[in-house]
Coordinates of C-alpha atoms and ligand atoms in Angstrom, one line a residue:
X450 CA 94.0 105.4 131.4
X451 CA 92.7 101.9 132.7
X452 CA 94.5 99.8 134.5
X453 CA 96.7 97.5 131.9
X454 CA 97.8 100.7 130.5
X455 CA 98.7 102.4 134.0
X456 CA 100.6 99.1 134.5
X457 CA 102.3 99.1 131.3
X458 CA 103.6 102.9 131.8
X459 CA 104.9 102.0 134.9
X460 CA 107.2 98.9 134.0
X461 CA 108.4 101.8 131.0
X462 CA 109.5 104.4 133.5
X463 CA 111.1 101.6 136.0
X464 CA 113.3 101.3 132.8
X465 CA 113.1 104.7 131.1
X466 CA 112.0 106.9 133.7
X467 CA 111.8 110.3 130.7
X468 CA 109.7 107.8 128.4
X469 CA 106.1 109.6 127.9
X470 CA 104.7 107.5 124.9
X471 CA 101.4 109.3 125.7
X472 CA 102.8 112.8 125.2
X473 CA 103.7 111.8 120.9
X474 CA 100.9 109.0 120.3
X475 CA 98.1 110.1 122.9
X476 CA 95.8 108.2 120.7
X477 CA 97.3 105.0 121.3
X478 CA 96.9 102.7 124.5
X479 CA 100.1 102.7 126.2
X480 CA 99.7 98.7 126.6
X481 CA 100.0 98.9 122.5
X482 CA 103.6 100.4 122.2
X483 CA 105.7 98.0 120.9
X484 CA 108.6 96.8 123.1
X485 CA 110.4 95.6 120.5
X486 CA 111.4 97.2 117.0
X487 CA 113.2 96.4 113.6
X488 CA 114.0 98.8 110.6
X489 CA 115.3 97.7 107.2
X490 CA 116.9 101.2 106.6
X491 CA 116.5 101.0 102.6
X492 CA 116.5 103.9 100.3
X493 CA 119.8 105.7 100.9
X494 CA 120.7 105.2 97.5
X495 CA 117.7 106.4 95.5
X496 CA 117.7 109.7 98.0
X497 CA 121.3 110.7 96.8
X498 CA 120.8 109.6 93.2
X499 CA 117.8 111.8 93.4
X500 CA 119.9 114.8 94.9
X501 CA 122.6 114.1 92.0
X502 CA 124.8 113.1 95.2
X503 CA 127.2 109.7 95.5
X504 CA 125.5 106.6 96.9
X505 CA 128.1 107.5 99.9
X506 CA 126.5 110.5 100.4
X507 CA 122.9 108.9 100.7
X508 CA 124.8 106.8 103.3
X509 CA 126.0 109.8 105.6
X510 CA 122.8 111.3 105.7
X511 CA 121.0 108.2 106.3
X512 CA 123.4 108.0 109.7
X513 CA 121.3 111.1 111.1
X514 CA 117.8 109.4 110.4
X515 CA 119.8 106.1 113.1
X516 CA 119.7 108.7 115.8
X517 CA 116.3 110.3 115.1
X518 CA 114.8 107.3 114.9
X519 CA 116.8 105.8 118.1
X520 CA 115.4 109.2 120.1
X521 CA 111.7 109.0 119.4
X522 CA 111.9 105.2 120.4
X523 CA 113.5 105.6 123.6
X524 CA 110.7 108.5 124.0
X525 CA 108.3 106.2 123.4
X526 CA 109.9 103.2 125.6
X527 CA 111.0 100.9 123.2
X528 CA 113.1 98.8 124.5
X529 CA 114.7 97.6 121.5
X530 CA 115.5 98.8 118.1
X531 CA 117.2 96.7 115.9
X532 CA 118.5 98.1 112.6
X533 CA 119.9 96.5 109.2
X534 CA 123.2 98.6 108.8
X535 CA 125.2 95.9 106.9
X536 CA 124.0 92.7 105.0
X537 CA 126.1 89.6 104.5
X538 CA 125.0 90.6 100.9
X539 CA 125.9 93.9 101.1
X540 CA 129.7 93.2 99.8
X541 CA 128.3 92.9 96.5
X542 CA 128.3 96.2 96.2
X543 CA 130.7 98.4 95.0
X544 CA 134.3 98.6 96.8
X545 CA 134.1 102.1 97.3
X546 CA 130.7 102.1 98.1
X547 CA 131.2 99.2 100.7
X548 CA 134.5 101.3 102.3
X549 CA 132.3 104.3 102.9
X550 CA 130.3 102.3 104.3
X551 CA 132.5 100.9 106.8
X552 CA 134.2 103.9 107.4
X553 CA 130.4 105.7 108.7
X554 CA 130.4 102.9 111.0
X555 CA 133.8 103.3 112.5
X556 CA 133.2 107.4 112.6
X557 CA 129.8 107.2 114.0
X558 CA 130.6 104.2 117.0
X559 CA 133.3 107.0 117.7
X560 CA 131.6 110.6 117.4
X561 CA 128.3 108.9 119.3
X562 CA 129.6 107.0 122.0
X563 CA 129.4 109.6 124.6
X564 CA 126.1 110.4 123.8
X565 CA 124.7 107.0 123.7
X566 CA 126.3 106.1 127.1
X567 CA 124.7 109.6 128.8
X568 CA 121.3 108.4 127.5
X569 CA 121.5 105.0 128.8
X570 CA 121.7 103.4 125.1
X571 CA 123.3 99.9 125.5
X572 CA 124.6 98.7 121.7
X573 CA 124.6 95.5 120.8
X574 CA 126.2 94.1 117.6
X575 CA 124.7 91.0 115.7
X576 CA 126.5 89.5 112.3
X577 CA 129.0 87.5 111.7
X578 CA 132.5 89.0 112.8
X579 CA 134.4 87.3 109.9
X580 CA 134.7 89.3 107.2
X581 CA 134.3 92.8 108.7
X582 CA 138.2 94.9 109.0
X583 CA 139.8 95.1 112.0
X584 CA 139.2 98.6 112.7
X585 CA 135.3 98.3 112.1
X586 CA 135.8 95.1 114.9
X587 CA 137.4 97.3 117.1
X588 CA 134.9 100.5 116.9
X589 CA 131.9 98.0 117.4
X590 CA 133.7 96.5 120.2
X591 CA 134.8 99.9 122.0
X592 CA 131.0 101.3 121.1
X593 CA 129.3 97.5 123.0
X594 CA 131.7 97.6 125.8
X595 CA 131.7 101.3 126.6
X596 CA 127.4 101.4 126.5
X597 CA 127.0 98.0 128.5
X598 CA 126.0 99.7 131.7
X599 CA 122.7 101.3 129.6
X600 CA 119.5 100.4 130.7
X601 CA 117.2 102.7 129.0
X602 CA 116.7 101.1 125.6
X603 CA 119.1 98.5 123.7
X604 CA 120.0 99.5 120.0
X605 CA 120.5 96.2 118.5
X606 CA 123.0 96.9 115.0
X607 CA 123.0 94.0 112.6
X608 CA 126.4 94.2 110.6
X609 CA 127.9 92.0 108.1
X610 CA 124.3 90.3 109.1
X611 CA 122.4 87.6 107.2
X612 CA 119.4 85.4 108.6
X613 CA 120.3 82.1 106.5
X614 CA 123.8 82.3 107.7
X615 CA 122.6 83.0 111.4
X616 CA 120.4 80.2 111.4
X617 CA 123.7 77.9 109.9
X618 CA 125.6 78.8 112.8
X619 CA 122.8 78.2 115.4
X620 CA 122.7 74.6 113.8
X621 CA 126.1 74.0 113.5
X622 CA 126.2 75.0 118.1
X623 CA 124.0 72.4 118.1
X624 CA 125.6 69.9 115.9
X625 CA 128.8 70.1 117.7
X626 CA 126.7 69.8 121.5
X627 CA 125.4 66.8 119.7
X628 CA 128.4 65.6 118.8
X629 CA 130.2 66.3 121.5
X630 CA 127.4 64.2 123.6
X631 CA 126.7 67.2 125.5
X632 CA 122.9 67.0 124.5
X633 CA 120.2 64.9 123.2
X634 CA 118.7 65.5 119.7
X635 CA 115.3 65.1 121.4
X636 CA 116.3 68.3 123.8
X637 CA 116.3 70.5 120.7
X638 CA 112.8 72.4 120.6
X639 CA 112.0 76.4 119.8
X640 CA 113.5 77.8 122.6
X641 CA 117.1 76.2 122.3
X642 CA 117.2 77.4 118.5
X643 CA 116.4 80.9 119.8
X644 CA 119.0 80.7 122.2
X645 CA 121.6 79.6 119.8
X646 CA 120.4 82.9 117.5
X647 CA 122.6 86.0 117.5
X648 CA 119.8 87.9 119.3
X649 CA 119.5 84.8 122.6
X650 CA 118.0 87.0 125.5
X651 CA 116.5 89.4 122.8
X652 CA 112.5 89.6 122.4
X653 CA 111.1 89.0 118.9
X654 CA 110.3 92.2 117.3
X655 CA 106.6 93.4 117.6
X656 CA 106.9 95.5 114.8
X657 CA 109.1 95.4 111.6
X658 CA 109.5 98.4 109.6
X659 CA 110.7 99.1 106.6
X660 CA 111.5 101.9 104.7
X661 CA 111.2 102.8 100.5
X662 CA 108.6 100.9 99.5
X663 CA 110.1 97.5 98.6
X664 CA 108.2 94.3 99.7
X665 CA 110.8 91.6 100.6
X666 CA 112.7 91.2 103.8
X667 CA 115.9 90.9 102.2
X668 CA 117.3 87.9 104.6
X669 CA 116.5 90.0 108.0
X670 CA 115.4 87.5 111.0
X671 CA 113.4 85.1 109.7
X672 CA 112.9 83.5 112.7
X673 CA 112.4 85.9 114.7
X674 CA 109.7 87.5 112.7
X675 CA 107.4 84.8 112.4
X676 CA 104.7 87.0 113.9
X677 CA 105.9 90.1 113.3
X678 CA 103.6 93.1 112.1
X679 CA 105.1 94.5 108.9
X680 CA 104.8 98.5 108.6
X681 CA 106.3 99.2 105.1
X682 CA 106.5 103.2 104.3
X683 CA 107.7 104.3 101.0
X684 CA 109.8 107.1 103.2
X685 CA 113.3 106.7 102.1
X686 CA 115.3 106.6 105.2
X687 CA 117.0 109.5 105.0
X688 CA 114.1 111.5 104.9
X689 CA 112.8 109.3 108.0
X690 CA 111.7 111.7 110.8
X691 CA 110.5 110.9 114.2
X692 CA 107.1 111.8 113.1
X693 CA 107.6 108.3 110.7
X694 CA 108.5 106.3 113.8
X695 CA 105.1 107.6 115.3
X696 CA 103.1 106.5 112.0
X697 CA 104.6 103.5 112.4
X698 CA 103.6 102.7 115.8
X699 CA 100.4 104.1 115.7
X700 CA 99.6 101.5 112.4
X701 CA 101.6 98.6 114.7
X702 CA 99.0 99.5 117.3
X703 CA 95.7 99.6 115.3
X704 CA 96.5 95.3 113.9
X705 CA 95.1 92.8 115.6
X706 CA 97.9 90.5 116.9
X707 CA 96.4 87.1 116.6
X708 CA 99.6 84.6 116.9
X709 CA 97.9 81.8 114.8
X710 CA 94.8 82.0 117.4
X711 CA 91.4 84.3 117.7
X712 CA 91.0 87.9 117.4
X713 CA 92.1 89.4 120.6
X714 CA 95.2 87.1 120.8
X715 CA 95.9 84.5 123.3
Ligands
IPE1005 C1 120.2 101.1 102.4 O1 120.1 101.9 101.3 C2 121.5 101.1 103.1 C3 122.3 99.8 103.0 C4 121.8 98.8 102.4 C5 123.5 99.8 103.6 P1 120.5 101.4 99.9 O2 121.9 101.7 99.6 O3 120.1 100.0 99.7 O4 119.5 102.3 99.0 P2 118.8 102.0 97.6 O5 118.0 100.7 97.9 O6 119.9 101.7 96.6 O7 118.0 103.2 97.3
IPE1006 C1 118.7 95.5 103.0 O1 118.6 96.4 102.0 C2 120.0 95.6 103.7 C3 120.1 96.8 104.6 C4 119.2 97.7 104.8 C5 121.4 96.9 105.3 P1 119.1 96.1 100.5 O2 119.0 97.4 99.7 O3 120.5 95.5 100.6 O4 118.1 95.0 100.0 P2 117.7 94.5 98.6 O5 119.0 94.2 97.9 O6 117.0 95.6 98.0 O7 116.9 93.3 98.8
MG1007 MG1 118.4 99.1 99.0

């Protein structure tokens, strides 16, 4: 190991002392692990339709791929994984499809709490809070307040989430400072935007990943993915495995990161 990757192994462990990334992806320099990654979980659908199952079905067994892929990351010291659960478009869907839906995440925030907390997961939801029942509001709530304390990795869950309408309410913060006189049009660069975003304090992602094949990002952080790497596996993700979430990395870590400048970035 030379000295960047000793370095990076250590500020890991401050965080995550049981993180080994070299025990899963010895290959790969520790320095290369991504600190930061996103998942469009797509394919629950076409897995159950495939199985002669419901949609809803596809859904529940999608859950157990969120926890596999939550413990390999935190393995690896990730120290954030941020998941598309629920798009803003996602109520186009079928009512029954869109209850079961809701009704996972209620379960789940319940039946995984204690876990997450003894592992030192701290959740974080992003989305818009209209929309979304009251006792989906209050499981997301109980599941973000009981896991604050967790310093280990951050699982980032993006419910009732769309990018576009993120990026609206960012502008309309600022519009009402402006407004309000309580800042200067010429004080709005980058950084401020970010701040205003649902994910201020959050890292972009290194590494965006998604699963069954499709090619679109389907209104998931455009801003923050600007220089993302995209990792797109034609896994459906309920047949995701924590062996996927080591391809993954391993491809993140073999790009050459260039950020608009010359090989070898900065
Ligand atoms: C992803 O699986 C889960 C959600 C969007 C909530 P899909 O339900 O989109 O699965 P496909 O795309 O129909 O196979
Ligand atoms: C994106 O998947 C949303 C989530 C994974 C929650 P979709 O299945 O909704 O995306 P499209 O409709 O194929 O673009
Ligand atoms: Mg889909």
């Amino acid at each position: 190991m030379n000295d960047a990757d000793r370095k990076a192994l250590e500020a890991i462990r401050r965080r995550n002392p049981d993180a080994d990334p070299r025990k899963f992806l010895p290959d790969v320099p520790v320095m290369r692990i991504p600190r930061h990654i996103a998942i469009i979980m797509d394919g629950n659908g076409r897995w159950a339709t495939s199985r002669g199952l419901s949609r809803s079905d596809g859904h529940r067994a999608g859950a157990s791929s969120v926890r596999r892929a939550l413990v390999r990351c935190a393995e690896l010291g990730v120290e954030y994984l941020t998941l598309y659960s629920f798009s803003s478009e996602n109520w186009r869907r079928p009512e029954d499809e869109v209850r079961a839906l809701m009704e996972l995440c209620v379960e789940n925030c319940h039946s995984q709490q204690a876990e997450l907390s003894s592992s030192g997961v701290r959740v974080k939801v992003i989305g818009r809070r209209e929309g979304l029942p009251e006792d989906v509001l209050g499981a997301l709530d109980f599941v973000e307040q009981a896991t604050a304390g967790g310093n280990r990795i951050t699982l980032c869950l993006a419910i009732n989430y769309g990018s576009r309408g993120e990026i609206v309410d960012a502008v309309k913060s600022l519009a009402r400072d402006v407004a309000a006189g309580r800042l200067g049009v010429d004080q709005i660069d980058e950084a401020m935007v970010a701040s205003r975003l649902y994910t201020a304090g959050i890292p972009d992602p290194d590494l965006l990943v998604r699963t069954a094949g499709e090619m679109r990002v389907s209104n998931y952080l455009l801003w923050q993915i600007s220089y993302s790497e995209l990792c797109v596996t034609p896994v459906l993700w309920p047949d995701f495995t924590a062996a996927d979430v080591d391809a993954a990395v391993r491809e993140y870590a073999s790009r050459n990161r260039k950020f608009g400048g010359l090989a070898g970035g900065a």
